[in-house]
Short mmCIF file of N, CA and C in Angstrom, two decimals:
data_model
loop_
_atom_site.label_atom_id
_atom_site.label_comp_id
_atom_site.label_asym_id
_atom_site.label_seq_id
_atom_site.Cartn_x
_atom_site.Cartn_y
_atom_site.Cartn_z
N UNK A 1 -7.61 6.13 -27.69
CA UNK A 1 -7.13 5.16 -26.72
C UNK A 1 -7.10 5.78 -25.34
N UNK A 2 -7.95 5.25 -24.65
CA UNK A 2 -7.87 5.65 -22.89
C UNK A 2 -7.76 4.49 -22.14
N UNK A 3 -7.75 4.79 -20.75
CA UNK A 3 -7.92 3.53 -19.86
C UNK A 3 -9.88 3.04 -19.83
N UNK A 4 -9.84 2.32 -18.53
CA UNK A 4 -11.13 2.42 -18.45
C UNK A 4 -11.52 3.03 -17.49
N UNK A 5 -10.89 3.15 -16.59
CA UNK A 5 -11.08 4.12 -15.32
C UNK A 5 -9.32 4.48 -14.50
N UNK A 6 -9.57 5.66 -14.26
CA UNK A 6 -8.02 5.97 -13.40
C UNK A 6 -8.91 6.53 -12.15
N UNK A 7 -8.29 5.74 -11.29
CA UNK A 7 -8.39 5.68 -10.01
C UNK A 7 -7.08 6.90 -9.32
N UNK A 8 -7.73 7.97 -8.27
CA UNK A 8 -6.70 8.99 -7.80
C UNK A 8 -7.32 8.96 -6.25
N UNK A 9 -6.36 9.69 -5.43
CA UNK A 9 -6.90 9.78 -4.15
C UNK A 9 -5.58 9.84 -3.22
N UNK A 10 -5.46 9.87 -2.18
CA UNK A 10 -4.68 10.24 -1.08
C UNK A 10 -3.84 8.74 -0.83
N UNK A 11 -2.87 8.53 -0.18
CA UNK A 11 -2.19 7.30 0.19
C UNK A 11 -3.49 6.61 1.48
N UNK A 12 -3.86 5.61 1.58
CA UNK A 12 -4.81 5.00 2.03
C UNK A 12 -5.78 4.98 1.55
N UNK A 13 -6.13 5.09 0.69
CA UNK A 13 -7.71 5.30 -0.28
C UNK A 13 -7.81 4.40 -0.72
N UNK A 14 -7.15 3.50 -0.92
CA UNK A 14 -7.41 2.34 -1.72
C UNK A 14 -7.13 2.07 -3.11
N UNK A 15 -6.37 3.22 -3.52
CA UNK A 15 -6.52 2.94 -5.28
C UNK A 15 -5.85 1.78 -5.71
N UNK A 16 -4.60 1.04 -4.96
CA UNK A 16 -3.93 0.09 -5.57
C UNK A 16 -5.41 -0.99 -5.33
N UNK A 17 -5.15 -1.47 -3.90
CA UNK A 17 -6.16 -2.72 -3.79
C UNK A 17 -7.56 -2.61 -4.85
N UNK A 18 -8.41 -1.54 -5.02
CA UNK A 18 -9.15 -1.32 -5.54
C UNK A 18 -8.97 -1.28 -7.06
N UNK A 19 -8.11 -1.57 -7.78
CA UNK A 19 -7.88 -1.28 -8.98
C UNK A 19 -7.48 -2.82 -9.56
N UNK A 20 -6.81 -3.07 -8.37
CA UNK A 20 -6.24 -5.02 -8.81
C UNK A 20 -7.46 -5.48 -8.93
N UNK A 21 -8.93 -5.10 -8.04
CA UNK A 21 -9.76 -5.97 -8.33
C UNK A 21 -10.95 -5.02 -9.14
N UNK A 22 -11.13 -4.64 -9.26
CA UNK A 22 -11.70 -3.78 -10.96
C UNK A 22 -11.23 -4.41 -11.97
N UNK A 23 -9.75 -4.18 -12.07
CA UNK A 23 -9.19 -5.08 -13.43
C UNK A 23 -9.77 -6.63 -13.65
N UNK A 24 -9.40 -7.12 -12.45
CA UNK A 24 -9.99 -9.00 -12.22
C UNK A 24 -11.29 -9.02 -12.91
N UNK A 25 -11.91 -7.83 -12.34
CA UNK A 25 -13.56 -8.06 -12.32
C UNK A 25 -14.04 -7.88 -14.39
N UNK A 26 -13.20 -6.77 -14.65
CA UNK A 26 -13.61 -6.26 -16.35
C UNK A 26 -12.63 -7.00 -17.07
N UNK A 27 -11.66 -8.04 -16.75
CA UNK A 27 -10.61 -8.92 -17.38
C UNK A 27 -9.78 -8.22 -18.17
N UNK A 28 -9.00 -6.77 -17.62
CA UNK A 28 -8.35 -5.88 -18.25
C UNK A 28 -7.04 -5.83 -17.19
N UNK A 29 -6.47 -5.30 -17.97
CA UNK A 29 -5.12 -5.13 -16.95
C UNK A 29 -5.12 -3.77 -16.31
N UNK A 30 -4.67 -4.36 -14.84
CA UNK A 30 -3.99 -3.02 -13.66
C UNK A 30 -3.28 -2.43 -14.03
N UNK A 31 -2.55 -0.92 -14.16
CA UNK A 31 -1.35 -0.65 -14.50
C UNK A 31 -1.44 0.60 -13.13
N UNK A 32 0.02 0.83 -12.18
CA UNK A 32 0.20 1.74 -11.34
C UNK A 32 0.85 2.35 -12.02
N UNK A 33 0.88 3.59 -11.89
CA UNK A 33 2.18 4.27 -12.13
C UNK A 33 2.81 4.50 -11.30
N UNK A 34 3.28 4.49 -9.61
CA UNK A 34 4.47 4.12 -8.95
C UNK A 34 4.78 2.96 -8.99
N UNK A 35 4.43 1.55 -9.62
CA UNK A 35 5.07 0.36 -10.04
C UNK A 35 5.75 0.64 -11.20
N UNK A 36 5.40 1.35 -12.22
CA UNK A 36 6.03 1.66 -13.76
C UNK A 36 7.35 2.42 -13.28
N UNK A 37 7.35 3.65 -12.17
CA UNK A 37 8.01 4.27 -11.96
C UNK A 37 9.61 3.30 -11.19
N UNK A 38 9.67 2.76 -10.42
CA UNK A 38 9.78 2.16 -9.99
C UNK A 38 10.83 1.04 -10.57
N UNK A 39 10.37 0.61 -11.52
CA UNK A 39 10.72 -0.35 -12.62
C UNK A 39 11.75 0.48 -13.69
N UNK A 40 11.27 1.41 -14.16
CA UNK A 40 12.22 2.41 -14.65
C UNK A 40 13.09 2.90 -14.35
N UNK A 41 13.24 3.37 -12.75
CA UNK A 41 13.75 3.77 -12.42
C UNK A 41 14.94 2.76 -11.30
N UNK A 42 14.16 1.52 -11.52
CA UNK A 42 15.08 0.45 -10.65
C UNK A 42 15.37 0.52 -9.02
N UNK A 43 14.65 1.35 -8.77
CA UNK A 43 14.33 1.33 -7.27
C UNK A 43 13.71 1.69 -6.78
N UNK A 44 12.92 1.53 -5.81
CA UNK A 44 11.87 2.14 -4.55
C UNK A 44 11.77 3.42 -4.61
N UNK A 45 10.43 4.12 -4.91
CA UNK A 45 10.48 5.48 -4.74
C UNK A 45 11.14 5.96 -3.52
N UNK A 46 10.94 5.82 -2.56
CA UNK A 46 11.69 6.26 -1.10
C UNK A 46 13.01 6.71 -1.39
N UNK A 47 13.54 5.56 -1.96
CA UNK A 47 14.99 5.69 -2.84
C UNK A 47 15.27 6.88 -3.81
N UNK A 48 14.60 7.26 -4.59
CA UNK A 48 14.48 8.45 -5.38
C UNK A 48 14.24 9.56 -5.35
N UNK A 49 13.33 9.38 -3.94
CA UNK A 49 13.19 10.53 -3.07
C UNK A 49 14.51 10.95 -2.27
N UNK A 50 15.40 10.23 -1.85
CA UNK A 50 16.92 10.26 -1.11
C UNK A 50 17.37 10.07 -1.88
N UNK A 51 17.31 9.83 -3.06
CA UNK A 51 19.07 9.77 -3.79
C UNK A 51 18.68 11.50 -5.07
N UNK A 52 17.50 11.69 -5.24
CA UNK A 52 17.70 12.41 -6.66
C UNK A 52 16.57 13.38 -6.06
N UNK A 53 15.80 13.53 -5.35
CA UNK A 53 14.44 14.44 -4.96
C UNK A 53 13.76 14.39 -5.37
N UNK A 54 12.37 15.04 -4.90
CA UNK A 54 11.14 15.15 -5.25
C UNK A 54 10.58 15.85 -6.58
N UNK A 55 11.95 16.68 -7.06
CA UNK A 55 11.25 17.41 -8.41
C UNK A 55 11.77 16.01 -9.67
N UNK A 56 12.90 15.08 -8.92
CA UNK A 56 13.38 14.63 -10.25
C UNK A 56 12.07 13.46 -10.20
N UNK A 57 11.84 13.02 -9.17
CA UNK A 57 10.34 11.37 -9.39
C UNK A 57 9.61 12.34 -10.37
N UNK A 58 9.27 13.62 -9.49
CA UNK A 58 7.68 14.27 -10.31
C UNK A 58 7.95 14.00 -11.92
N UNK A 59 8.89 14.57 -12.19
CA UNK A 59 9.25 14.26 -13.38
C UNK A 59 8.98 12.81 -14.24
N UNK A 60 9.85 11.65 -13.58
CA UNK A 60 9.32 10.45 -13.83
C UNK A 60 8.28 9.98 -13.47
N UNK A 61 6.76 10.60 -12.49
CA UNK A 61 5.73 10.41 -12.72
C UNK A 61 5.20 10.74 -13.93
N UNK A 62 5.47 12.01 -14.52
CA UNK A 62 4.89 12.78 -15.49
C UNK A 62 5.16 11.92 -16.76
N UNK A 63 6.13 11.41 -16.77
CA UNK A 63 6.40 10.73 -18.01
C UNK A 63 5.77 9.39 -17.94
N UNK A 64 5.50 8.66 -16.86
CA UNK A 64 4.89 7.47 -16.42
C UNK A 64 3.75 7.75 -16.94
N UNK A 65 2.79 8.47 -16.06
CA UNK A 65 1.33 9.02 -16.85
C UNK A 65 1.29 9.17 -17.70
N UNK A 66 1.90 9.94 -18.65
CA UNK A 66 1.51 10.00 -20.13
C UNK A 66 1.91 8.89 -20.78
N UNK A 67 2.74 8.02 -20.62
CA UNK A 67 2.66 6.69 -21.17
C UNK A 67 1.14 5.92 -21.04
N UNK A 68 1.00 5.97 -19.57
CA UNK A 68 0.02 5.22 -19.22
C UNK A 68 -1.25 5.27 -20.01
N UNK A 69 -1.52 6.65 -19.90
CA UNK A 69 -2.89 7.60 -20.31
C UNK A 69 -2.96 6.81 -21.62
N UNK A 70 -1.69 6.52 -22.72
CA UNK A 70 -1.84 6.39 -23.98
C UNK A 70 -2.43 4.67 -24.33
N UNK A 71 -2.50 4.00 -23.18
CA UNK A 71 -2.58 2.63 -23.15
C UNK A 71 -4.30 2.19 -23.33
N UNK A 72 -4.44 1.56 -23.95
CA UNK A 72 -5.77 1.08 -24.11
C UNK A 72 -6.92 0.39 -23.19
N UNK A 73 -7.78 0.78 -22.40
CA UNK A 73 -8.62 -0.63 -21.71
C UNK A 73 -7.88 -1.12 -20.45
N UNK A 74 -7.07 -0.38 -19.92
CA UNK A 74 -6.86 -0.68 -18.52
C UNK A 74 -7.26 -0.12 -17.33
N UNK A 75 -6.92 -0.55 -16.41
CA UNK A 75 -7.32 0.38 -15.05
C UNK A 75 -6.24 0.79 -14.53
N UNK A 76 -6.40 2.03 -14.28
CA UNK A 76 -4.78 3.07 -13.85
C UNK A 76 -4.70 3.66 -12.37
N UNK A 77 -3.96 3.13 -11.61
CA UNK A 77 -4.37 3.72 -10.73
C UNK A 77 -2.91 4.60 -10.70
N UNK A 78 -3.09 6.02 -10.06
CA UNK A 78 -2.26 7.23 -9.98
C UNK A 78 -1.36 7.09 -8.57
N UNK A 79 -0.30 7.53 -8.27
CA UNK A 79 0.26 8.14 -6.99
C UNK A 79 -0.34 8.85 -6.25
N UNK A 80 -0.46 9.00 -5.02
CA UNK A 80 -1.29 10.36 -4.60
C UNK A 80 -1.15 11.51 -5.05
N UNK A 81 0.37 12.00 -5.46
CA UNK A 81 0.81 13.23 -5.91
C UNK A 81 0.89 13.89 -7.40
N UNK A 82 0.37 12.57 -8.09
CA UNK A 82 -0.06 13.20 -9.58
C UNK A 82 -0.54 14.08 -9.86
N UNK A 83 -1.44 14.22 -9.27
CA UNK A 83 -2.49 15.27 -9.32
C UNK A 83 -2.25 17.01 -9.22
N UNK A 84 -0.96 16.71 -8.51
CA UNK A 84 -0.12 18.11 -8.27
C UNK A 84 0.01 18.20 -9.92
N UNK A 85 0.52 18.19 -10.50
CA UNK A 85 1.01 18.22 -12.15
C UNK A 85 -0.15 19.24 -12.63
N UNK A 86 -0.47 20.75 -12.98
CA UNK A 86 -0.77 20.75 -14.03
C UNK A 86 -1.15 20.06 -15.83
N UNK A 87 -0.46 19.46 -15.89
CA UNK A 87 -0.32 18.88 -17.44
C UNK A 87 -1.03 17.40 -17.26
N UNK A 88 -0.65 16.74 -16.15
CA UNK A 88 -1.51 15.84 -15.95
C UNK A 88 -2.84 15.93 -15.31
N UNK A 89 -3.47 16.81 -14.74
CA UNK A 89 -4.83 17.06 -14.57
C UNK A 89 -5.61 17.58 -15.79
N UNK A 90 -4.70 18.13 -16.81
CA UNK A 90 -5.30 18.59 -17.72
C UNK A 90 -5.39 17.30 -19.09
N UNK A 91 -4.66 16.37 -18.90
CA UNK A 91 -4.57 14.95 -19.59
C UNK A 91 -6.09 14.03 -18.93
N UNK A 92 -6.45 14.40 -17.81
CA UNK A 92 -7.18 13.43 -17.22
C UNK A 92 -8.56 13.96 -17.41
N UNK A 93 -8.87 15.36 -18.52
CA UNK A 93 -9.81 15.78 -18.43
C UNK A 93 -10.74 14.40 -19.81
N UNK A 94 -11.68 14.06 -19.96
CA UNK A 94 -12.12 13.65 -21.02
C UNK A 94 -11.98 12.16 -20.55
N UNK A 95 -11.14 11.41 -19.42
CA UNK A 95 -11.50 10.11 -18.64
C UNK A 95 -12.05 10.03 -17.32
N UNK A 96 -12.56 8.97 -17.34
CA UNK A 96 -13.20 8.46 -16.45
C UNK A 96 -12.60 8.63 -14.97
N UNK A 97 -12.56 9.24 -14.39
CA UNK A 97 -11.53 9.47 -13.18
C UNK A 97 -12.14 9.52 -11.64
N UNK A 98 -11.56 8.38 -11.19
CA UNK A 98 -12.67 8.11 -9.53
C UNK A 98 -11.35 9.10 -8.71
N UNK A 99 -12.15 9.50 -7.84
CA UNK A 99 -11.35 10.34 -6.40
C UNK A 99 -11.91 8.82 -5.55
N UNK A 100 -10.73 8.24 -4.75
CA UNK A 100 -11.39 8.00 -3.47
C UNK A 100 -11.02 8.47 -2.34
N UNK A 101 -12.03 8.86 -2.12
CA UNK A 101 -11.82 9.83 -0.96
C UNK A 101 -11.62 9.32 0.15
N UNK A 102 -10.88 9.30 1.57
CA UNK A 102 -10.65 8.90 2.78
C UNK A 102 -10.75 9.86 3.55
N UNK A 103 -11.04 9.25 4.88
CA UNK A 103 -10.87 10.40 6.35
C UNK A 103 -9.60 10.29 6.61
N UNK A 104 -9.26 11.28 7.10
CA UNK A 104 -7.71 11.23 7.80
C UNK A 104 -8.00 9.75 8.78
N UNK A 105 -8.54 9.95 9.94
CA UNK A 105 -8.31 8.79 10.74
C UNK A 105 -8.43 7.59 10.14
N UNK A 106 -9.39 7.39 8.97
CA UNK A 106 -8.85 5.68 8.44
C UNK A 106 -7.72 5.85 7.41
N UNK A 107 -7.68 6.93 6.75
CA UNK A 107 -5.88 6.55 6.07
C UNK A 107 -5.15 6.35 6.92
N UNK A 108 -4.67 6.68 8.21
CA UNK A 108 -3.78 6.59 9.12
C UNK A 108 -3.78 5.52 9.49
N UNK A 109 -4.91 4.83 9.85
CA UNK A 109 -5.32 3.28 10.17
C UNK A 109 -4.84 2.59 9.00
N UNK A 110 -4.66 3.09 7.79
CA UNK A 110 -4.64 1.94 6.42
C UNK A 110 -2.88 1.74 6.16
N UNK A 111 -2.19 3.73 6.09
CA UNK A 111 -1.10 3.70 6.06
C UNK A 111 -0.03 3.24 6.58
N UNK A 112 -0.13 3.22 8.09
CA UNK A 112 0.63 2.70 9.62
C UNK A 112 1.33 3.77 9.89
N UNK A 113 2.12 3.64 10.59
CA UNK A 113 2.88 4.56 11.11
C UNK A 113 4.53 4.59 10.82
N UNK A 114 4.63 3.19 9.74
CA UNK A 114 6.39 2.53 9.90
C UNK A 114 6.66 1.93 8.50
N UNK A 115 5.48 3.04 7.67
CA UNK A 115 5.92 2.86 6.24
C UNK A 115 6.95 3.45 5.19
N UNK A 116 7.07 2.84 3.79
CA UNK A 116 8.34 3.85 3.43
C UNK A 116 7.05 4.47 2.58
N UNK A 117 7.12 5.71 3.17
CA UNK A 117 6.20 6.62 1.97
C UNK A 117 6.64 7.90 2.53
N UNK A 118 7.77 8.21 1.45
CA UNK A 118 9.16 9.71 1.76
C UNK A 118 8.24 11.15 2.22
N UNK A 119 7.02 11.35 1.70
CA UNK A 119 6.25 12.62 2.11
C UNK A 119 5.40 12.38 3.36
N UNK A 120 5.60 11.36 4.24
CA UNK A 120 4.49 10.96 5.27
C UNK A 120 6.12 10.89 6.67
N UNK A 121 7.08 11.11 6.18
CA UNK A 121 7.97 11.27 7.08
C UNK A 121 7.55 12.15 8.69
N UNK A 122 8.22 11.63 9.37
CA UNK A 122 8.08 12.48 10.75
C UNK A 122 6.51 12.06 11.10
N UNK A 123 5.77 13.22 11.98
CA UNK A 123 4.66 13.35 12.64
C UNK A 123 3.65 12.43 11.18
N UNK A 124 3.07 11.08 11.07
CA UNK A 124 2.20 10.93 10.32
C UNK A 124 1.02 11.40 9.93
N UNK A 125 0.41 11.41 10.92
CA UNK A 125 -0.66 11.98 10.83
C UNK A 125 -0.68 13.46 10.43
N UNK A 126 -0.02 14.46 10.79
CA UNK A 126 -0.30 15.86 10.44
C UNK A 126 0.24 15.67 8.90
N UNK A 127 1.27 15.39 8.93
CA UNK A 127 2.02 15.13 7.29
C UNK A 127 0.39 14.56 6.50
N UNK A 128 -0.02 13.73 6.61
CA UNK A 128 -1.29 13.08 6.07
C UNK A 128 -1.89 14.02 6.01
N UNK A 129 -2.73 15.03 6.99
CA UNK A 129 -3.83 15.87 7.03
C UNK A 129 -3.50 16.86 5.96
N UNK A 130 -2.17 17.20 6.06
CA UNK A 130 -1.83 18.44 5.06
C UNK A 130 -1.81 18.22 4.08
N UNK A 131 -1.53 16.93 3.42
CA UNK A 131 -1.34 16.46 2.37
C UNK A 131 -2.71 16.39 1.79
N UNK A 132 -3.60 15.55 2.35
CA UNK A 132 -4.44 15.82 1.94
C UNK A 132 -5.64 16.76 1.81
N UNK A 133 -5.20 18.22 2.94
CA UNK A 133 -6.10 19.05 2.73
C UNK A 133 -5.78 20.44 1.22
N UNK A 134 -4.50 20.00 1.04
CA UNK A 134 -3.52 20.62 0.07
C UNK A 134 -4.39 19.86 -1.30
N UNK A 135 -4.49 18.78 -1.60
CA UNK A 135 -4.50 17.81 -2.42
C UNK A 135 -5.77 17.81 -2.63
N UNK A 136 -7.09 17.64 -2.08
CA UNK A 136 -8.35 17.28 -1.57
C UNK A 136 -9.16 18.28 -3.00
N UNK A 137 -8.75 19.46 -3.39
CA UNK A 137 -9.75 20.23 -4.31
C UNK A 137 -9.13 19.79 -5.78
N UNK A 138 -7.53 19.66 -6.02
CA UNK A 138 -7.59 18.89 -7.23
C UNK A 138 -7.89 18.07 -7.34
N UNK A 139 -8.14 16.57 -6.28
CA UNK A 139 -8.77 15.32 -6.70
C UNK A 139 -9.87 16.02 -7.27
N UNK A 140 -10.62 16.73 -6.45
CA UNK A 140 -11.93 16.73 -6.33
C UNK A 140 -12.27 17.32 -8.09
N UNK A 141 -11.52 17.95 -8.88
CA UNK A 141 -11.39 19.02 -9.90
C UNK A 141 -11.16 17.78 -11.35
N UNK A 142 -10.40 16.95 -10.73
CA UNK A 142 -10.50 15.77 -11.66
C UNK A 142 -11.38 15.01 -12.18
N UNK A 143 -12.17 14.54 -10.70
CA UNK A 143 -12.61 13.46 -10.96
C UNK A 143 -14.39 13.80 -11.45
N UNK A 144 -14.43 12.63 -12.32
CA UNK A 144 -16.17 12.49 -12.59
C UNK A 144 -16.47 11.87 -11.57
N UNK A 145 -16.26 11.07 -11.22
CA UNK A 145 -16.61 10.26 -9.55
C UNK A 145 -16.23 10.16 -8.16
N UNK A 146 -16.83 10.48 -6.95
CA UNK A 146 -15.95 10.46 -5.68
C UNK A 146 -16.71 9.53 -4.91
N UNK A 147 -15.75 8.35 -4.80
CA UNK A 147 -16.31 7.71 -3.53
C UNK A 147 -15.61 7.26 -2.35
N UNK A 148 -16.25 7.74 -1.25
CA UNK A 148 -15.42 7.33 -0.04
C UNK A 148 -15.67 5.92 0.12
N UNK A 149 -14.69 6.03 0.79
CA UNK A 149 -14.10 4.41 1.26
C UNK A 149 -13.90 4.02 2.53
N UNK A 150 -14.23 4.85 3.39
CA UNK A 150 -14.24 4.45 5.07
C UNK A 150 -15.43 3.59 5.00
N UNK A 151 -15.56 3.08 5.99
CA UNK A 151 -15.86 1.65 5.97
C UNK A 151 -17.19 0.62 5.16
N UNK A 152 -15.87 0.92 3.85
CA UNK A 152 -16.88 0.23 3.07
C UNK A 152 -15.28 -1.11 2.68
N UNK A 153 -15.82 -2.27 1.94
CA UNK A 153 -15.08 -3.17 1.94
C UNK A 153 -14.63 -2.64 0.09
N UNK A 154 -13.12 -3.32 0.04
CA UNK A 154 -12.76 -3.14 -1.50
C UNK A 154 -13.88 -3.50 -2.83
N UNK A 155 -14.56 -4.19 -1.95
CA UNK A 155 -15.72 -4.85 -3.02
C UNK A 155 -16.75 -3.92 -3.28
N UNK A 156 -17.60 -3.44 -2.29
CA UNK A 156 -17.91 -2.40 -2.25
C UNK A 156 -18.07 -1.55 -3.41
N UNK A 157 -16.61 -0.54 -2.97
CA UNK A 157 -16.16 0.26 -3.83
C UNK A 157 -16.07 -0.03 -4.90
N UNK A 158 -15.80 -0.98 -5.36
CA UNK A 158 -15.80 -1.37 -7.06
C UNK A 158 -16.64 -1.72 -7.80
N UNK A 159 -17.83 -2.29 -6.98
CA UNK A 159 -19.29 -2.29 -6.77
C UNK A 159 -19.94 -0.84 -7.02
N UNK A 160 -19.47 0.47 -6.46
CA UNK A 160 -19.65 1.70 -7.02
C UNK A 160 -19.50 2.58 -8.29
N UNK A 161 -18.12 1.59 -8.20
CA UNK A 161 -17.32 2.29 -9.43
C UNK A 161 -18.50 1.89 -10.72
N UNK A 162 -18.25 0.25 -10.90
CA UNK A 162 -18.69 -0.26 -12.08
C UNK A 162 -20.04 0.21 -12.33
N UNK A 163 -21.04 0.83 -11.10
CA UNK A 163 -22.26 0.59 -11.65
C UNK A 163 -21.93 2.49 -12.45
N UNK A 164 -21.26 2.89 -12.04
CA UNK A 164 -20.96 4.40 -13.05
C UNK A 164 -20.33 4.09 -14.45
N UNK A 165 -19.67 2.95 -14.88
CA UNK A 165 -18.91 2.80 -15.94
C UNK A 165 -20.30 2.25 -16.52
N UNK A 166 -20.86 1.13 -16.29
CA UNK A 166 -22.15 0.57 -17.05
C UNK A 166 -22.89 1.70 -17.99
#
């Protein structure tokens, strides 16, 4: 039992939008794991990040993913920070796993500047760059597929994806 594709990548990459319509397109269900998280946890990551920290979410990511991973025929899209996990990069070996990759200047354009996303705090943009230059070789270590997404439309991209799943 796997998904059909798990979608990973940086905050602006597109994995949510891109994954709602993958699913539409193969008539399978979306599943996030910061929506699962979220739900479990009964509040806004931002929230969990200020009330309990960053090692206690990682945690409830980790357990999110491996739920997820165990689910049949869906499309998964990851947090940006999954990927940090040892145990979950090593879960993601043997699926289908897209990186989408972004430039700093269009995540910044995608993210805004006045969002709640607890690790993009302060200066956005540098917070972004680091994040993703920190981040950028495990996507890359994951995935069977990388496709950027600067200016291509959500359709596009899923248009990429599928012709690799075929």
């Amino acid at each position: 039992m796997s998904p059909v594709v798990v979608l990973v990548g940086p905050p602006g990459s597109g994995k949510s939008t891109v994954a709602a319509l993958l699913s539409e397109r193969l008539g399978v269900r979306h599943r996030d794991t910061d929506t699962d998280i979220e739900a479990e946890a009964g509040k806004p990551i931002s929230d969990i990040f200020v009330d309990e920290g960053e090692p206690h979410f990682r945690k409830l990511e980790r357990s999110a993913i491996v739920t997820a991973l165990q689910a049949d025929g869906e499309v998964l899209s990851l947090g940006g920070g999954a990927i940090l996990d040892a145990g979950t990069r090593a879960d993601l070996a043997g699926q289908h796993v897209v990186f989408l990759d972004v430039s700093l200047g269009e995540a910044v354009k995608r993210v805004g500047l006045g969002v709640a996303r607890p690790l993009l705090l302060g200066n956005v943009r540098t917070q972004l760059r680091n994040l993703m230059e920190a981040r950028r070789p495990l996507y890359a270590e994951v995935a069977k597929q990388t496709v950027v997404t600067d200016d291509k439309t959500p359709d596009q991209i899923a248009d990429e994806i599928q012709e690799q799943l075929a």
